[in-house]
Amino acid sequence: MKRFACLLFISFTICKLFVQAQELTWYEGSLVLRSEEVFVGSIAIEPEYDLVLLRSHDTVSVYPAHKIYSVQFYNARLNMNKRYVSVQECDIAWKRYKLYEVVVYGDVHVLRKEKEHAFSQGSDVDDYIYFTLHHEKLNKLKEFHSKVYPELETNGGVLLSMFILENDLRPKKPAEAIRIIQYYNKLIRDDQTLAAGY
């Protein structure tokens, strides 16, 4: 009986997604699975369920977050590339994967997830929860100062400290924390480029 109920629920969810597929916004893009398979086609993100729909050759396939490595597409309306990554969250009871939009890419990623019941006020601060991803560890951006910043401060050395002082940045403020992360990522990239040149 439990198996039947579970199967019925899954079937209902898939049918609902296929009906919604006609209403979703589709973008041309690529999908990379954890198995390293790459697919190109029309992509739609269903953030409420952490699913990606891929339309290719008149078929629609549904991929749950635990099978996805990353998704990338171009949003012509916003004139920007969007990238999502699948991150494993470790809860006390279970481990699950969720899709996060990449805001800043580098040694330290800044990710965001749309809030449940976001009312799209046009404000990124009000509609999203921001996170950092560093060493495969996901933290809320508001925890940046205590959980991520100490390592960045040590590894960034004098250059990072000077940047923070010159710009009067405070790591406890989310917008300023993002600027610190961007600069730190640039320092790491420059270091790697310099090392590769020798």
Short mmCIF file of C-alpha atoms in Angstrom, two decimals:
data_model
loop_
_atom_site.label_atom_id
_atom_site.label_comp_id
_atom_site.label_asym_id
_atom_site.label_seq_id
_atom_site.Cartn_x
_atom_site.Cartn_y
_atom_site.Cartn_z
CA MET A 1 0.00 0.00 0.00
CA LYS A 2 2.84 2.41 0.88
CA ARG A 3 4.54 1.60 -2.40
CA PHE A 4 1.36 2.33 -4.33
CA ALA A 5 0.87 5.65 -2.51
CA CYS A 6 4.48 6.64 -3.18
CA LEU A 7 4.18 5.68 -6.86
CA LEU A 8 0.92 7.61 -7.14
CA PHE A 9 2.54 10.71 -5.58
CA ILE A 10 5.56 10.51 -7.91
CA SER A 11 3.30 10.03 -10.93
CA PHE A 12 1.18 13.00 -9.89
CA THR A 13 4.26 15.19 -9.43
CA ILE A 14 5.69 14.23 -12.83
CA CYS A 15 2.32 14.85 -14.53
CA LYS A 16 2.04 18.21 -12.80
CA LEU A 17 5.55 19.14 -13.98
CA PHE A 18 4.79 18.18 -17.56
CA VAL A 19 1.63 20.30 -17.49
CA GLN A 20 3.62 23.16 -15.99
CA ALA A 21 6.33 22.60 -18.61
CA GLN A 22 4.15 24.45 -21.08
CA GLU A 23 4.03 27.45 -18.69
CA LEU A 24 7.72 27.47 -17.74
CA THR A 25 10.26 29.83 -19.22
CA TRP A 26 12.73 27.92 -21.38
CA TYR A 27 16.33 28.94 -22.11
CA GLU A 28 18.94 27.49 -24.43
CA GLY A 29 21.71 26.03 -22.31
CA SER A 30 23.63 23.04 -21.08
CA LEU A 31 23.24 20.53 -18.28
CA VAL A 32 26.17 18.61 -16.75
CA LEU A 33 25.32 15.54 -14.70
CA ARG A 34 27.42 14.09 -11.87
CA SER A 35 28.10 11.16 -14.21
CA GLU A 36 29.91 13.74 -16.43
CA GLU A 37 27.31 13.46 -19.20
CA VAL A 38 26.63 16.77 -20.93
CA PHE A 39 23.31 17.67 -22.55
CA VAL A 40 22.48 20.71 -24.65
CA GLY A 41 18.95 21.91 -25.29
CA SER A 42 16.17 24.00 -23.83
CA ILE A 43 16.41 24.27 -20.05
CA ALA A 44 13.80 25.19 -17.45
CA ILE A 45 14.51 25.39 -13.73
CA GLU A 46 11.86 24.37 -11.21
CA PRO A 47 13.40 25.79 -8.00
CA GLU A 48 10.51 24.81 -5.76
CA TYR A 49 11.30 21.12 -6.36
CA ASP A 50 15.06 21.46 -7.12
CA LEU A 51 14.51 20.01 -10.59
CA VAL A 52 15.80 20.84 -14.04
CA LEU A 53 13.75 20.09 -17.14
CA LEU A 54 15.60 19.48 -20.39
CA ARG A 55 13.74 19.65 -23.68
CA SER A 56 15.61 18.10 -26.58
CA HIS A 57 14.29 16.55 -29.81
CA ASP A 58 10.63 16.91 -28.75
CA THR A 59 11.13 15.07 -25.45
CA VAL A 60 11.23 16.54 -21.96
CA SER A 61 13.44 14.89 -19.34
CA VAL A 62 13.33 15.71 -15.63
CA TYR A 63 16.53 15.70 -13.59
CA PRO A 64 16.53 15.93 -9.78
CA ALA A 65 19.27 17.90 -8.03
CA HIS A 66 21.14 14.81 -6.79
CA LYS A 67 21.94 13.83 -10.42
CA ILE A 68 23.02 17.33 -11.48
CA TYR A 69 26.49 18.85 -11.27
CA SER A 70 25.72 22.20 -12.93
CA VAL A 71 23.34 23.99 -15.30
CA GLN A 72 24.15 27.00 -17.43
CA PHE A 73 21.98 29.06 -19.76
CA TYR A 74 21.65 32.52 -21.27
CA ASN A 75 18.75 34.69 -20.16
CA ALA A 76 18.16 37.09 -23.08
CA ARG A 77 15.63 39.20 -21.14
CA LEU A 78 18.25 39.98 -18.46
CA ASN A 79 21.13 39.82 -20.98
CA MET A 80 23.18 37.56 -18.71
CA ASN A 81 24.43 34.03 -18.30
CA LYS A 82 23.01 32.14 -15.36
CA ARG A 83 24.67 29.21 -13.68
CA TYR A 84 23.32 26.83 -11.06
CA VAL A 85 25.17 24.17 -9.08
CA SER A 86 23.85 21.28 -7.07
CA VAL A 87 25.10 21.24 -3.48
CA GLN A 88 24.65 18.51 -0.92
CA GLU A 89 23.16 19.75 2.33
CA CYS A 90 23.91 17.68 5.39
CA ASP A 91 20.96 17.70 7.73
CA ILE A 92 20.84 15.82 11.01
CA ALA A 93 18.33 13.33 9.61
CA TRP A 94 19.44 12.98 5.95
CA LYS A 95 21.57 14.30 3.14
CA ARG A 96 19.86 16.00 0.21
CA TYR A 97 20.87 18.03 -2.80
CA LYS A 98 19.54 21.46 -3.71
CA LEU A 99 20.10 23.80 -6.65
CA TYR A 100 21.74 27.15 -5.96
CA GLU A 101 22.33 30.02 -8.36
CA VAL A 102 25.99 31.06 -8.60
CA VAL A 103 26.41 34.78 -7.95
CA VAL A 104 30.21 34.85 -7.57
CA TYR A 105 32.42 32.08 -8.93
CA GLY A 106 35.91 31.36 -7.59
CA ASP A 107 37.78 29.78 -4.71
CA VAL A 108 34.93 31.04 -2.54
CA HIS A 109 31.56 30.90 -4.30
CA VAL A 110 28.64 33.12 -3.40
CA LEU A 111 25.38 31.27 -4.03
CA ARG A 112 21.77 32.19 -3.59
CA LYS A 113 18.48 30.39 -3.22
CA GLU A 114 15.10 31.98 -3.75
CA LYS A 115 13.16 32.24 -0.52
CA GLU A 116 10.04 30.16 -0.25
CA HIS A 117 7.04 32.39 -0.83
CA ALA A 118 9.20 35.20 -2.24
CA PHE A 119 6.99 37.97 -3.54
CA SER A 120 9.41 39.20 -6.20
CA GLN A 121 9.61 42.79 -5.06
CA GLY A 122 12.51 43.21 -7.46
CA SER A 123 14.86 43.17 -4.50
CA ASP A 124 17.56 40.52 -4.45
CA VAL A 125 18.04 41.10 -0.73
CA ASP A 126 14.38 40.43 0.06
CA ASP A 127 13.78 37.58 -2.39
CA TYR A 128 16.91 35.44 -1.86
CA ILE A 129 18.98 33.85 0.87
CA TYR A 130 22.72 34.13 0.19
CA PHE A 131 25.39 31.55 1.00
CA THR A 132 29.11 30.97 0.68
CA LEU A 133 30.55 27.70 -0.55
CA HIS A 134 34.18 27.14 0.43
CA HIS A 135 35.95 23.78 0.74
CA GLU A 136 32.62 22.05 -0.07
CA LYS A 137 31.07 23.66 3.04
CA LEU A 138 27.89 25.69 2.68
CA ASN A 139 27.35 28.60 5.09
CA LYS A 140 24.85 31.43 5.15
CA LEU A 141 26.43 34.70 4.04
CA LYS A 142 25.53 36.26 7.39
CA GLU A 143 27.97 33.71 8.96
CA PHE A 144 30.79 34.79 6.62
CA HIS A 145 32.56 36.91 9.24
CA SER A 146 32.93 34.09 11.75
CA LYS A 147 33.17 30.98 9.55
CA VAL A 148 34.95 31.93 6.30
CA TYR A 149 36.57 35.33 6.72
CA PRO A 150 39.31 34.28 9.21
CA GLU A 151 40.82 31.90 6.63
CA LEU A 152 40.54 34.47 3.85
CA GLU A 153 42.18 37.09 6.04
CA THR A 154 45.12 34.75 6.67
CA ASN A 155 45.48 33.56 3.06
CA GLY A 156 44.82 37.00 1.50
CA GLY A 157 47.69 38.57 3.39
CA VAL A 158 48.58 42.23 3.18
CA LEU A 159 46.88 42.82 -0.18
CA LEU A 160 43.47 41.75 1.11
CA SER A 161 43.92 43.72 4.35
CA MET A 162 44.87 46.86 2.39
CA PHE A 163 41.85 46.45 0.09
CA ILE A 164 39.52 46.15 3.10
CA LEU A 165 41.05 49.21 4.82
CA GLU A 166 41.15 51.38 1.68
CA ASN A 167 37.49 50.64 0.93
CA ASP A 168 36.35 50.73 4.57
CA LEU A 169 34.72 47.30 4.23
CA ARG A 170 33.11 45.39 7.07
CA PRO A 171 32.89 41.61 6.67
CA LYS A 172 29.69 41.49 8.75
CA LYS A 173 27.74 43.41 6.09
CA PRO A 174 26.56 41.09 3.27
CA ALA A 175 27.20 43.46 0.34
CA GLU A 176 30.66 44.29 1.66
CA ALA A 177 31.39 40.62 2.35
CA ILE A 178 30.66 39.89 -1.32
CA ARG A 179 33.16 42.58 -2.39
CA ILE A 180 35.78 41.03 -0.10
CA ILE A 181 35.10 37.58 -1.60
CA GLN A 182 35.36 38.96 -5.16
CA TYR A 183 38.69 40.59 -4.40
CA TYR A 184 39.99 37.48 -2.62
CA ASN A 185 39.01 35.31 -5.62
CA LYS A 186 40.87 37.73 -7.90
CA LEU A 187 43.99 37.44 -5.71
CA ILE A 188 43.80 33.63 -5.91
CA ARG A 189 43.34 33.70 -9.71
CA ASP A 190 46.25 36.14 -10.11
CA ASP A 191 48.44 33.90 -7.92
CA GLN A 192 47.57 30.85 -9.99
CA THR A 193 48.21 32.71 -13.26
CA LEU A 194 51.58 33.93 -11.95
CA ALA A 195 52.53 30.43 -10.77
CA ALA A 196 51.55 28.90 -14.13
CA GLY A 197 53.78 31.42 -15.93
CA TYR A 198 56.95 30.14 -14.27
#
